[in-house]
PDB file of C-alpha atoms in Angstrom:
ATOM      1  CA  MET A   1      -2.600  -4.460 -28.555  1.00 48.00           C
ATOM      2  CA  ASP A   2      -3.963  -1.189 -30.212  1.00 47.00           C
ATOM      3  CA  GLN A   3      -7.161  -1.964 -27.807  1.00 48.00           C
ATOM      4  CA  PHE A   4      -4.384  -2.826 -24.468  1.00 44.00           C
ATOM      5  CA  ALA A   5      -2.423  -0.208 -25.065  1.00 46.00           C
ATOM      6  CA  SER A   6      -5.184   2.632 -24.901  1.00 48.00           C
ATOM      7  CA  ARG A   7      -6.351   0.806 -21.767  1.00 46.00           C
ATOM      8  CA  MET A   8      -2.094   1.744 -20.476  1.00 46.00           C
ATOM      9  CA  ARG A   9      -3.048   4.751 -21.692  1.00 46.00           C
ATOM     10  CA  SER A  10      -6.396   5.242 -19.297  1.00 45.00           C
ATOM     11  CA  SER A  11      -4.561   3.530 -16.275  1.00 45.00           C
ATOM     12  CA  THR A  12      -1.969   6.213 -16.601  1.00 46.00           C
ATOM     13  CA  LEU A  13      -3.833   9.222 -17.250  1.00 43.00           C
ATOM     14  CA  ILE A  14      -5.437   7.908 -13.272  1.00 41.00           C
ATOM     15  CA  SER A  15      -2.351   6.891 -11.947  1.00 46.00           C
ATOM     16  CA  HIS A  16      -0.358  10.409 -12.840  1.00 46.00           C
ATOM     17  CA  GLN A  17      -3.560  11.709 -11.092  1.00 41.00           C
ATOM     18  CA  ILE A  18      -3.566   9.902  -7.905  1.00 43.00           C
ATOM     19  CA  ARG A  19       0.274  11.187  -7.316  1.00 46.00           C
ATOM     20  CA  SER A  20      -0.059  14.562  -7.843  1.00 43.00           C
ATOM     21  CA  ARG A  21      -1.958  13.922  -4.778  1.00 45.00           C
ATOM     22  CA  CYS A  22       0.039  11.749  -2.722  1.00 43.00           C
ATOM     23  CA  THR A  23       3.634  13.837  -3.178  1.00 42.00           C
ATOM     24  CA  THR A  24       5.834  14.863   0.020  1.00 40.00           C
ATOM     25  CA  GLY A  25       5.532  18.906  -1.339  1.00 40.00           C
ATOM     26  CA  ALA A  26       1.801  18.303  -1.895  1.00 40.00           C
ATOM     27  CA  SER A  27      -1.885  17.494   0.727  1.00 34.00           C
ATOM     28  CA  PRO A  28      -4.022  14.998  -1.151  1.00 34.00           C
ATOM     29  CA  ARG A  29      -7.228  16.323  -1.113  1.00 34.00           C
ATOM     30  CA  LEU A  30     -10.460  15.399  -3.209  1.00 31.00           C
ATOM     31  CA  PRO A  31     -12.908  16.818  -4.321  1.00 30.00           C
ATOM     32  CA  SER A  32     -15.860  15.148  -2.366  1.00 32.00           C
ATOM     33  CA  ARG A  33     -13.507  17.044   0.261  1.00 30.00           C
ATOM     34  CA  ALA A  34     -16.713  18.671   1.563  1.00 30.00           C
ATOM     35  CA  LEU A  35     -18.294  15.662   2.303  1.00 28.00           C
ATOM     36  CA  LEU A  36     -15.844  14.805   5.069  1.00 29.00           C
ATOM     37  CA  HIS A  37     -16.870  17.728   7.607  1.00 30.00           C
ATOM     38  CA  THR A  38     -20.740  16.070   8.038  1.00 29.00           C
ATOM     39  CA  PRO A  39     -19.750  13.362  10.749  1.00 32.00           C
ATOM     40  CA  GLY A  40     -23.520  12.004   9.516  1.00 34.00           C
ATOM     41  CA  ARG A  41     -22.652  11.221   6.441  1.00 32.00           C
ATOM     42  CA  LEU A  42     -18.317  10.868   7.669  1.00 33.00           C
ATOM     43  CA  VAL A  43     -20.250   7.321   9.089  1.00 35.00           C
ATOM     44  CA  SER A  44     -22.570   6.725   6.665  1.00 33.00           C
ATOM     45  CA  GLU A  45     -20.904   6.838   3.753  1.00 38.00           C
ATOM     46  CA  THR A  46     -18.174   4.057   5.036  1.00 40.00           C
ATOM     47  CA  PRO A  47     -17.880   1.096   2.521  1.00 41.00           C
ATOM     48  CA  THR A  48     -17.337  -1.870   4.545  1.00 42.00           C
ATOM     49  CA  PRO A  49     -16.684  -3.993   1.047  1.00 42.00           C
ATOM     50  CA  ALA A  50     -13.339  -2.416   0.502  1.00 44.00           C
ATOM     51  CA  ALA A  51     -12.238  -2.334   3.981  1.00 42.00           C
ATOM     52  CA  ALA A  52     -14.302  -6.809   3.796  1.00 43.00           C
ATOM     53  CA  ALA A  53     -12.075  -8.145   0.940  1.00 50.00           C
ATOM     54  CA  ALA A  54      -9.926 -10.742   0.914  1.00 53.00           C
ATOM     55  CA  PRO A  55      -5.876 -10.066   0.496  1.00 61.00           C
ATOM     56  CA  LEU A  56      -4.810 -11.089  -3.331  1.00 67.00           C
ATOM     57  CA  ASN A  57      -2.714 -13.898  -3.571  1.00 74.00           C
ATOM     58  CA  SER A  58       0.895 -12.973  -3.015  1.00 70.00           C
ATOM     59  CA  ARG A  59       2.390 -15.126  -5.787  1.00 82.00           C
ATOM     60  CA  TRP A  60       0.369 -13.361  -8.398  1.00 87.00           C
ATOM     61  CA  LEU A  61       2.805 -11.144 -10.142  1.00 90.00           C
ATOM     62  CA  SER A  62       4.797 -13.919 -10.324  1.00 88.00           C
ATOM     63  CA  ASP A  63       3.310 -16.462 -11.448  1.00 90.00           C
ATOM     64  CA  LEU A  64       1.471 -13.985 -14.121  1.00 90.00           C
ATOM     65  CA  GLN A  65       5.482 -13.130 -15.086  1.00 90.00           C
ATOM     66  CA  ALA A  66       6.489 -16.781 -15.046  1.00 90.00           C
ATOM     67  CA  ARG A  67       3.566 -17.014 -18.018  1.00 90.00           C
ATOM     68  CA  ILE A  68       4.746 -13.429 -20.105  1.00 90.00           C
ATOM     69  CA  ARG A  69       7.755 -15.738 -19.802  1.00 89.00           C
ATOM     70  CA  ARG A  70       7.234 -18.910 -21.446  1.00 87.00           C
ATOM     71  CA  ILE A  71       5.664 -16.534 -24.544  1.00 85.00           C
ATOM     72  CA  ALA A  72       8.752 -14.200 -25.099  1.00 84.00           C
ATOM     73  CA  SER A  73      11.510 -15.820 -25.173  1.00 81.00           C
ATOM     74  CA  VAL A  74      10.305 -18.303 -27.950  1.00 73.00           C
ATOM     75  CA  GLU A  75       8.726 -17.507 -31.092  1.00 63.00           C
ATOM     76  CA  SER A  76       5.179 -18.322 -30.608  1.00 54.00           C
ATOM     77  CA  ARG A  77       3.410 -19.685 -32.971  1.00 58.00           C
ATOM     78  CA  SER A  78       0.715 -16.449 -32.195  1.00 56.00           C
ATOM     79  CA  GLY A  79       3.331 -14.582 -33.470  1.00 67.00           C
ATOM     80  CA  ARG A  80       3.525 -11.575 -30.552  1.00 75.00           C
ATOM     81  CA  HIS A  81       6.293 -12.392 -28.635  1.00 79.00           C
ATOM     82  CA  GLU A  82       6.867  -9.051 -28.590  1.00 84.00           C
ATOM     83  CA  GLU A  83       3.846  -8.035 -27.722  1.00 87.00           C
ATOM     84  CA  ALA A  84       4.735  -9.951 -24.469  1.00 88.00           C
ATOM     85  CA  ARG A  85       7.731  -8.441 -23.686  1.00 90.00           C
ATOM     86  CA  GLN A  86       5.937  -5.287 -23.508  1.00 92.00           C
ATOM     87  CA  LEU A  87       3.819  -6.996 -20.763  1.00 92.00           C
ATOM     88  CA  LEU A  88       6.776  -7.691 -19.224  1.00 92.00           C
ATOM     89  CA  ARG A  89       8.708  -5.239 -19.159  1.00 93.00           C
ATOM     90  CA  LEU A  90       5.301  -3.021 -17.782  1.00 93.00           C
ATOM     91  CA  THR A  91       5.083  -5.340 -14.535  1.00 93.00           C
ATOM     92  CA  GLU A  92       8.433  -5.049 -13.818  1.00 93.00           C
ATOM     93  CA  THR A  93       8.763  -1.592 -14.089  1.00 93.00           C
ATOM     94  CA  GLN A  94       5.713  -1.010 -12.063  1.00 94.00           C
ATOM     95  CA  TRP A  95       5.728  -3.573 -10.030  1.00 95.00           C
ATOM     96  CA  LEU A  96       5.473  -2.760  -6.561  1.00 95.00           C
ATOM     97  CA  GLY A  97       2.022  -0.828  -8.008  1.00 95.00           C
ATOM     98  CA  PHE A  98       0.959  -3.638  -9.272  1.00 95.00           C
ATOM     99  CA  LEU A  99       1.816  -5.857  -5.745  1.00 94.00           C
ATOM    100  CA  ALA A 100       0.477  -3.446  -3.453  1.00 96.00           C
ATOM    101  CA  GLY A 101      -1.452  -1.041  -5.378  1.00 96.00           C
ATOM    102  CA  ARG A 102      -4.173  -3.528  -6.389  1.00 94.00           C
ATOM    103  CA  ASP A 103      -3.814  -4.444  -2.959  1.00 95.00           C
ATOM    104  CA  GLY A 104      -5.478  -1.046  -2.100  1.00 97.00           C
ATOM    105  CA  PHE A 105      -1.731   0.721  -0.641  1.00 98.00           C
ATOM    106  CA  LEU A 106      -0.621   3.598  -1.736  1.00 98.00           C
ATOM    107  CA  THR A 107       3.007   3.050  -3.780  1.00 96.00           C
ATOM    108  CA  GLY A 108       3.961   6.597  -4.069  1.00 93.00           C
ATOM    109  CA  GLU A 109       7.548   7.657  -2.620  1.00 90.00           C
ATOM    110  CA  GLY A 110       6.028  10.143  -0.380  1.00 92.00           C
ATOM    111  CA  TRP A 111       3.500   8.058   1.136  1.00 96.00           C
ATOM    112  CA  ARG A 112       6.662   3.850   1.395  1.00 97.00           C
ATOM    113  CA  GLY A 113       6.346   4.023   5.131  1.00 98.00           C
ATOM    114  CA  LEU A 114       9.907   2.522   3.903  1.00 97.00           C
ATOM    115  CA  ASP A 115      10.993   2.654   1.256  1.00 98.00           C
ATOM    116  CA  ARG A 116      14.290   0.817   0.822  1.00 97.00           C
ATOM    117  CA  HIS A 117      15.525   0.014   3.938  1.00 98.00           C
ATOM    118  CA  GLN A 118      19.010  -1.345   3.576  1.00 98.00           C
ATOM    119  CA  VAL A 119      17.934  -5.616   4.818  1.00 97.00           C
ATOM    120  CA  ASN A 120      22.034  -5.243   7.796  1.00 96.00           C
ATOM    121  CA  TRP A 121      23.406  -9.039   7.903  1.00 94.00           C
ATOM    122  CA  GLY A 122      23.040  -8.131  11.525  1.00 94.00           C
ATOM    123  CA  ASP A 123      19.273  -8.406  10.899  1.00 96.00           C
ATOM    124  CA  MET A 124      20.322 -11.649  10.085  1.00 94.00           C
ATOM    125  CA  ASP A 125      19.014 -15.562  12.013  1.00 92.00           C
ATOM    126  CA  SER A 126      22.552 -16.398  12.015  1.00 85.00           C
ATOM    127  CA  MET A 127      20.701 -20.547  12.797  1.00 88.00           C
ATOM    128  CA  VAL A 128      18.154 -20.223   9.560  1.00 88.00           C
ATOM    129  CA  GLY A 129      20.148 -18.359   7.555  1.00 90.00           C
ATOM    130  CA  HIS A 130      17.520 -15.413   6.830  1.00 94.00           C
ATOM    131  CA  VAL A 131      16.337 -11.485   8.332  1.00 96.00           C
ATOM    132  CA  ASN A 132      15.301 -12.495  12.505  1.00 96.00           C
ATOM    133  CA  ASN A 133      10.855 -12.430  12.669  1.00 94.00           C
ATOM    134  CA  VAL A 134      11.459 -10.294  15.204  1.00 95.00           C
ATOM    135  CA  MET A 135      12.799  -8.048  12.435  1.00 97.00           C
ATOM    136  CA  TYR A 136      10.057  -7.275  10.110  1.00 97.00           C
ATOM    137  CA  ASN A 137       7.814  -6.044  12.975  1.00 97.00           C
ATOM    138  CA  LYS A 138      10.462  -3.553  13.587  1.00 97.00           C
ATOM    139  CA  PHE A 139      10.299  -2.490  10.132  1.00 98.00           C
ATOM    140  CA  ALA A 140       6.436  -2.693  10.431  1.00 98.00           C
ATOM    141  CA  GLU A 141       6.890  -0.340  13.659  1.00 97.00           C
ATOM    142  CA  SER A 142       9.044   2.331  11.588  1.00 97.00           C
ATOM    143  CA  ALA A 143       6.630   2.394   8.514  1.00 98.00           C
ATOM    144  CA  ARG A 144       4.163   2.251  10.444  1.00 98.00           C
ATOM    145  CA  VAL A 145       5.294   6.274  12.662  1.00 97.00           C
ATOM    146  CA  ASN A 146       6.443   7.397   8.928  1.00 97.00           C
ATOM    147  CA  TRP A 147       3.456   6.411   7.835  1.00 97.00           C
ATOM    148  CA  ILE A 148       1.064   8.324  10.259  1.00 97.00           C
ATOM    149  CA  LEU A 149       3.508  11.283   9.806  1.00 96.00           C
ATOM    150  CA  SER A 150       3.133  11.505   6.389  1.00 95.00           C
ATOM    151  CA  HIS A 151       0.659  13.089   6.700  1.00 95.00           C
ATOM    152  CA  GLY A 152       1.590  15.929   8.989  1.00 92.00           C
ATOM    153  CA  LYS A 153       3.954  16.646   6.541  1.00 87.00           C
ATOM    154  CA  ARG A 154       1.807  17.804   3.602  1.00 79.00           C
ATOM    155  CA  ASP A 155       0.035  20.377   5.942  1.00 81.00           C
ATOM    156  CA  GLY A 156       3.044  22.750   7.376  1.00 84.00           C
ATOM    157  CA  PRO A 157       4.906  22.285   9.957  1.00 89.00           C
ATOM    158  CA  GLU A 158       2.256  23.324  12.236  1.00 91.00           C
ATOM    159  CA  ALA A 159       0.379  20.428  10.696  1.00 91.00           C
ATOM    160  CA  ALA A 160       3.848  18.050  11.390  1.00 92.00           C
ATOM    161  CA  LYS A 161       3.863  18.919  14.669  1.00 94.00           C
ATOM    162  CA  GLU A 162       0.386  18.342  15.405  1.00 94.00           C
ATOM    163  CA  TRP A 163       0.942  15.095  14.313  1.00 96.00           C
ATOM    164  CA  ALA A 164       3.474  14.001  16.264  1.00 96.00           C
ATOM    165  CA  GLU A 165       2.597  14.872  19.675  1.00 95.00           C
ATOM    166  CA  ILE A 166      -0.116  11.974  19.192  1.00 95.00           C
ATOM    167  CA  MET A 167       3.645   9.575  18.422  1.00 94.00           C
ATOM    168  CA  SER A 168       3.711  10.451  22.460  1.00 93.00           C
ATOM    169  CA  PRO A 169       2.021  10.321  25.468  1.00 93.00           C
ATOM    170  CA  ARG A 170       1.895  13.314  26.930  1.00 92.00           C
ATOM    171  CA  GLY A 171      -2.473  13.933  24.895  1.00 93.00           C
ATOM    172  CA  VAL A 172      -4.073  11.511  22.723  1.00 96.00           C
ATOM    173  CA  GLY A 173      -1.280   9.653  21.461  1.00 96.00           C
ATOM    174  CA  LEU A 174      -1.299   6.221  19.895  1.00 97.00           C
ATOM    175  CA  ILE A 175      -1.156   2.357  21.223  1.00 96.00           C
ATOM    176  CA  LEU A 176      -0.624  -0.614  19.222  1.00 97.00           C
ATOM    177  CA  LYS A 177      -3.592  -2.909  20.329  1.00 97.00           C
ATOM    178  CA  SER A 178      -2.082  -6.002  18.520  1.00 98.00           C
ATOM    179  CA  ILE A 179      -0.498  -7.085  15.351  1.00 97.00           C
ATOM    180  CA  LYS A 180      -0.606 -10.507  13.209  1.00 98.00           C
ATOM    181  CA  THR A 181       2.026 -10.601  11.119  1.00 97.00           C
ATOM    182  CA  ASP A 182       1.750 -13.676   8.219  1.00 97.00           C
ATOM    183  CA  PHE A 183       5.243 -13.815   6.950  1.00 96.00           C
ATOM    184  CA  LYS A 184       5.086 -15.214   3.063  1.00 94.00           C
ATOM    185  CA  PHE A 185       8.906 -14.698   2.223  1.00 91.00           C
ATOM    186  CA  PRO A 186      12.714 -15.770   3.883  1.00 95.00           C
ATOM    187  CA  MET A 187      15.094 -12.230   3.482  1.00 96.00           C
ATOM    188  CA  ALA A 188      18.544 -12.400   3.561  1.00 96.00           C
ATOM    189  CA  TYR A 189      21.555 -10.098   3.039  1.00 96.00           C
ATOM    190  CA  PRO A 190      21.280  -8.532   0.816  1.00 96.00           C
ATOM    191  CA  ASP A 191      18.221  -6.816   0.112  1.00 97.00           C
ATOM    192  CA  GLN A 192      16.007  -3.742   0.803  1.00 98.00           C
ATOM    193  CA  VAL A 193      12.696  -3.413   1.962  1.00 98.00           C
ATOM    194  CA  THR A 194       9.435  -1.566   1.405  1.00 98.00           C
ATOM    195  CA  VAL A 195       7.495  -1.181   3.592  1.00 99.00           C
ATOM    196  CA  VAL A 196       3.981   0.156   2.794  1.00 99.00           C
ATOM    197  CA  TYR A 197       0.967   0.507   4.938  1.00 99.00           C
ATOM    198  CA  LYS A 198      -3.253   1.174   4.216  1.00 98.00           C
ATOM    199  CA  LEU A 199      -6.526   1.961   6.301  1.00 99.00           C
ATOM    200  CA  ALA A 200      -7.878  -0.703   6.614  1.00 98.00           C
ATOM    201  CA  GLU A 201     -11.343   0.980   7.110  1.00 97.00           C
ATOM    202  CA  LYS A 202     -12.667   4.198   6.809  1.00 97.00           C
ATOM    203  CA  PRO A 203     -12.749   6.313  10.440  1.00 97.00           C
ATOM    204  CA  THR A 204     -15.399   8.719  11.839  1.00 98.00           C
ATOM    205  CA  TYR A 205     -15.334  11.247  14.360  1.00 98.00           C
ATOM    206  CA  THR A 206     -16.036   8.381  17.100  1.00 98.00           C
ATOM    207  CA  SER A 207     -13.085   5.723  15.988  1.00 98.00           C
ATOM    208  CA  ASP A 208     -11.816   5.020  18.633  1.00 98.00           C
ATOM    209  CA  HIS A 209      -8.744   2.553  17.354  1.00 98.00           C
ATOM    210  CA  LEU A 210      -7.585   2.608  13.628  1.00 98.00           C
ATOM    211  CA  LYS A 211      -7.148  -0.765  11.617  1.00 98.00           C
ATOM    212  CA  LEU A 212      -4.223  -0.597   9.137  1.00 99.00           C
ATOM    213  CA  ASP A 213      -2.937  -3.739   7.063  1.00 98.00           C
ATOM    214  CA  ALA A 214       1.390  -3.303   6.064  1.00 98.00           C
ATOM    215  CA  LEU A 215       2.751  -5.209   3.229  1.00 98.00           C
ATOM    216  CA  LEU A 216       6.529  -5.553   2.658  1.00 98.00           C
ATOM    217  CA  LEU A 217       8.910  -6.485   0.618  1.00 97.00           C
ATOM    218  CA  SER A 218      11.634  -7.592  -0.847  1.00 96.00           C
ATOM    219  CA  GLU A 219      13.262  -4.995  -3.280  1.00 97.00           C
ATOM    220  CA  GLN A 220      15.984  -7.791  -4.522  1.00 95.00           C
ATOM    221  CA  HIS A 221      13.246 -10.636  -5.423  1.00 94.00           C
ATOM    222  CA  ARG A 222      10.019  -8.097  -5.958  1.00 93.00           C
ATOM    223  CA  ARG A 223       7.804 -10.350  -3.537  1.00 93.00           C
ATOM    224  CA  VAL A 224       5.841  -9.404  -0.779  1.00 95.00           C
ATOM    225  CA  ALA A 225       8.158 -10.739   2.552  1.00 96.00           C
ATOM    226  CA  ALA A 226       5.907 -10.698   5.464  1.00 97.00           C
ATOM    227  CA  ARG A 227       1.545  -8.367   5.816  1.00 97.00           C
ATOM    228  CA  CYS A 228       0.580  -7.164   9.368  1.00 98.00           C
ATOM    229  CA  ILE A 229      -2.911  -6.956  10.257  1.00 98.00           C
ATOM    230  CA  GLU A 230      -2.723  -4.534  13.250  1.00 98.00           C
ATOM    231  CA  GLU A 231      -5.102  -2.583  15.274  1.00 98.00           C
ATOM    232  CA  VAL A 232      -3.869   0.867  16.987  1.00 98.00           C
ATOM    233  CA  THR A 233      -5.878   2.211  20.091  1.00 98.00           C
ATOM    234  CA  ILE A 234      -6.482   6.197  20.196  1.00 98.00           C
ATOM    235  CA  TYR A 235      -5.614   6.162  24.136  1.00 98.00           C
ATOM    236  CA  ASP A 236      -5.870   9.823  25.990  1.00 97.00           C
ATOM    237  CA  TYR A 237      -2.795   9.501  28.095  1.00 96.00           C
ATOM    238  CA  ARG A 238      -3.679  12.605  31.012  1.00 96.00           C
ATOM    239  CA  ALA A 239      -7.771  11.018  31.279  1.00 96.00           C
ATOM    240  CA  ALA A 240      -5.894   7.020  31.112  1.00 96.00           C
ATOM    241  CA  LYS A 241      -9.072   5.709  28.763  1.00 97.00           C
ATOM    242  CA  LYS A 242      -9.164   5.370  25.684  1.00 98.00           C
ATOM    243  CA  ALA A 243     -10.320   8.817  22.477  1.00 98.00           C
ATOM    244  CA  VAL A 244     -11.524  10.035  19.946  1.00 98.00           C
ATOM    245  CA  LEU A 245      -8.851  11.333  17.052  1.00 97.00           C
ATOM    246  CA  PRO A 246      -9.307  15.490  16.447  1.00 96.00           C
ATOM    247  CA  SER A 247     -11.689  15.742  13.465  1.00 96.00           C
ATOM    248  CA  HIS A 248      -9.643  18.155  10.910  1.00 95.00           C
ATOM    249  CA  MET A 249      -7.547  13.998  11.538  1.00 96.00           C
ATOM    250  CA  VAL A 250     -10.518  12.144  10.814  1.00 97.00           C
ATOM    251  CA  ASP A 251     -10.601  14.166   7.734  1.00 96.00           C
ATOM    252  CA  ARG A 252      -7.453  13.761   7.169  1.00 96.00           C
ATOM    253  CA  LEU A 253      -8.262   9.265   7.415  1.00 97.00           C
ATOM    254  CA  ALA A 254     -10.357   9.516   5.270  1.00 97.00           C
ATOM    255  CA  GLU A 255      -8.931  11.486   2.302  1.00 97.00           C
ATOM    256  CA  THR A 256      -5.832   8.655   2.340  1.00 98.00           C
ATOM    257  CA  PHE A 257      -8.978   6.019   2.691  1.00 98.00           C
ATOM    258  CA  GLU A 258     -10.194   7.453  -0.726  1.00 98.00           C
ATOM    259  CA  LEU A 259      -6.978   7.706  -2.136  1.00 97.00           C
ATOM    260  CA  GLN A 260      -6.719   3.809  -1.405  1.00 98.00           C
ATOM    261  CA  GLU A 261      -9.809   3.207  -3.130  1.00 97.00           C
ATOM    262  CA  GLU A 262      -8.829   4.945  -6.580  1.00 97.00           C
ATOM    263  CA  ALA A 263      -5.055   3.765  -5.524  1.00 96.00           C
ATOM    264  CA  ARG A 264      -6.847  -0.469  -5.643  1.00 96.00           C
ATOM    265  CA  ARG A 265      -9.234   0.457  -8.951  1.00 96.00           C
ATOM    266  CA  GLU A 266      -6.461   1.290 -10.781  1.00 95.00           C
ATOM    267  CA  PHE A 267      -4.253  -1.323 -10.229  1.00 95.00           C
ATOM    268  CA  ASP A 268      -7.076  -3.878 -10.226  1.00 94.00           C
ATOM    269  CA  GLU A 269      -8.107  -2.322 -13.804  1.00 95.00           C
ATOM    270  CA  ARG A 270      -3.646  -2.549 -15.129  1.00 93.00           C
ATOM    271  CA  ALA A 271      -3.490  -5.779 -13.761  1.00 93.00           C
ATOM    272  CA  ASN A 272      -6.536  -7.407 -15.477  1.00 94.00           C
ATOM    273  CA  GLY A 273      -5.449  -5.391 -18.984  1.00 93.00           C
ATOM    274  CA  VAL A 274      -2.232  -7.412 -18.807  1.00 92.00           C
ATOM    275  CA  ILE A 275      -3.836 -10.878 -18.267  1.00 93.00           C
ATOM    276  CA  LYS A 276      -6.537 -10.451 -20.767  1.00 93.00           C
ATOM    277  CA  ALA A 277      -4.187  -9.140 -23.064  1.00 91.00           C
ATOM    278  CA  ILE A 278      -2.064 -12.880 -21.899  1.00 89.00           C
ATOM    279  CA  GLN A 279      -4.932 -15.253 -21.767  1.00 91.00           C
ATOM    280  CA  GLU A 280      -5.393 -14.122 -25.356  1.00 89.00           C
ATOM    281  CA  ILE A 281      -2.499 -15.027 -26.051  1.00 86.00           C
ATOM    282  CA  GLU A 282      -2.404 -18.155 -24.854  1.00 86.00           C
ATOM    283  CA  ALA A 283      -5.501 -19.166 -26.688  1.00 86.00           C
ATOM    284  CA  LYS A 284      -3.662 -18.671 -30.028  1.00 79.00           C
ATOM    285  CA  GLU A 285      -0.335 -20.794 -28.906  1.00 69.00           C
TER     286      GLU A 285
END
């Protein structure tokens, strides 16, 4: 348990460092930000393995918690049932980070596109008894806009205004080219939905599109309800053709991508620590 506690303290420190750059009032700047200003370097340092990584099984956390509950509910032969209870509390209080953070999503309050948004009775499909499938895409749409706008809010009112402009058809803006929604769990009223977004690949100064992933999570069941895979085209409405974003916006999005990778590493380390601890307990049962 001492080794596990040490691993958790280390992960908590990393988590605090990430959150300190991700709050609404702070700009999430990285120590290596200067490297992002050189187009050649930005392109050459674009990491491809993370972007190509397969999504995690959406039930991995609930399956792990079921294993932990089995040990925590009885006086285990290993005598480590209290340790199992502590692990269970950890996964329950940090479920959003384990589920989404381990998959590279930033889960701090300032990053959530929708944060515990109330599911209404009118969102339901009376024929099937759960939220209408169309509503999942509407939740994602609202969250996408909020997530994009959050990049400007961190740099003051002028930056916020500039980011708001790309959500309008007056100049260079964003158009949803495609969305693929994988339905994982049927949400129903009453519930709350949290939606988090991430960049599926790191943008460059020549990118004329953004590839995004979204997770829609049921707060009541603490499960992934749906996953959206999207491509957004950068479009110049005045010239009626594809375009690129201003370089400082690309820099900001590139920083977000780097923070995503930090979150992925942090929560993967934390999850592996829990998994290893449970495996050790199970081996002695």
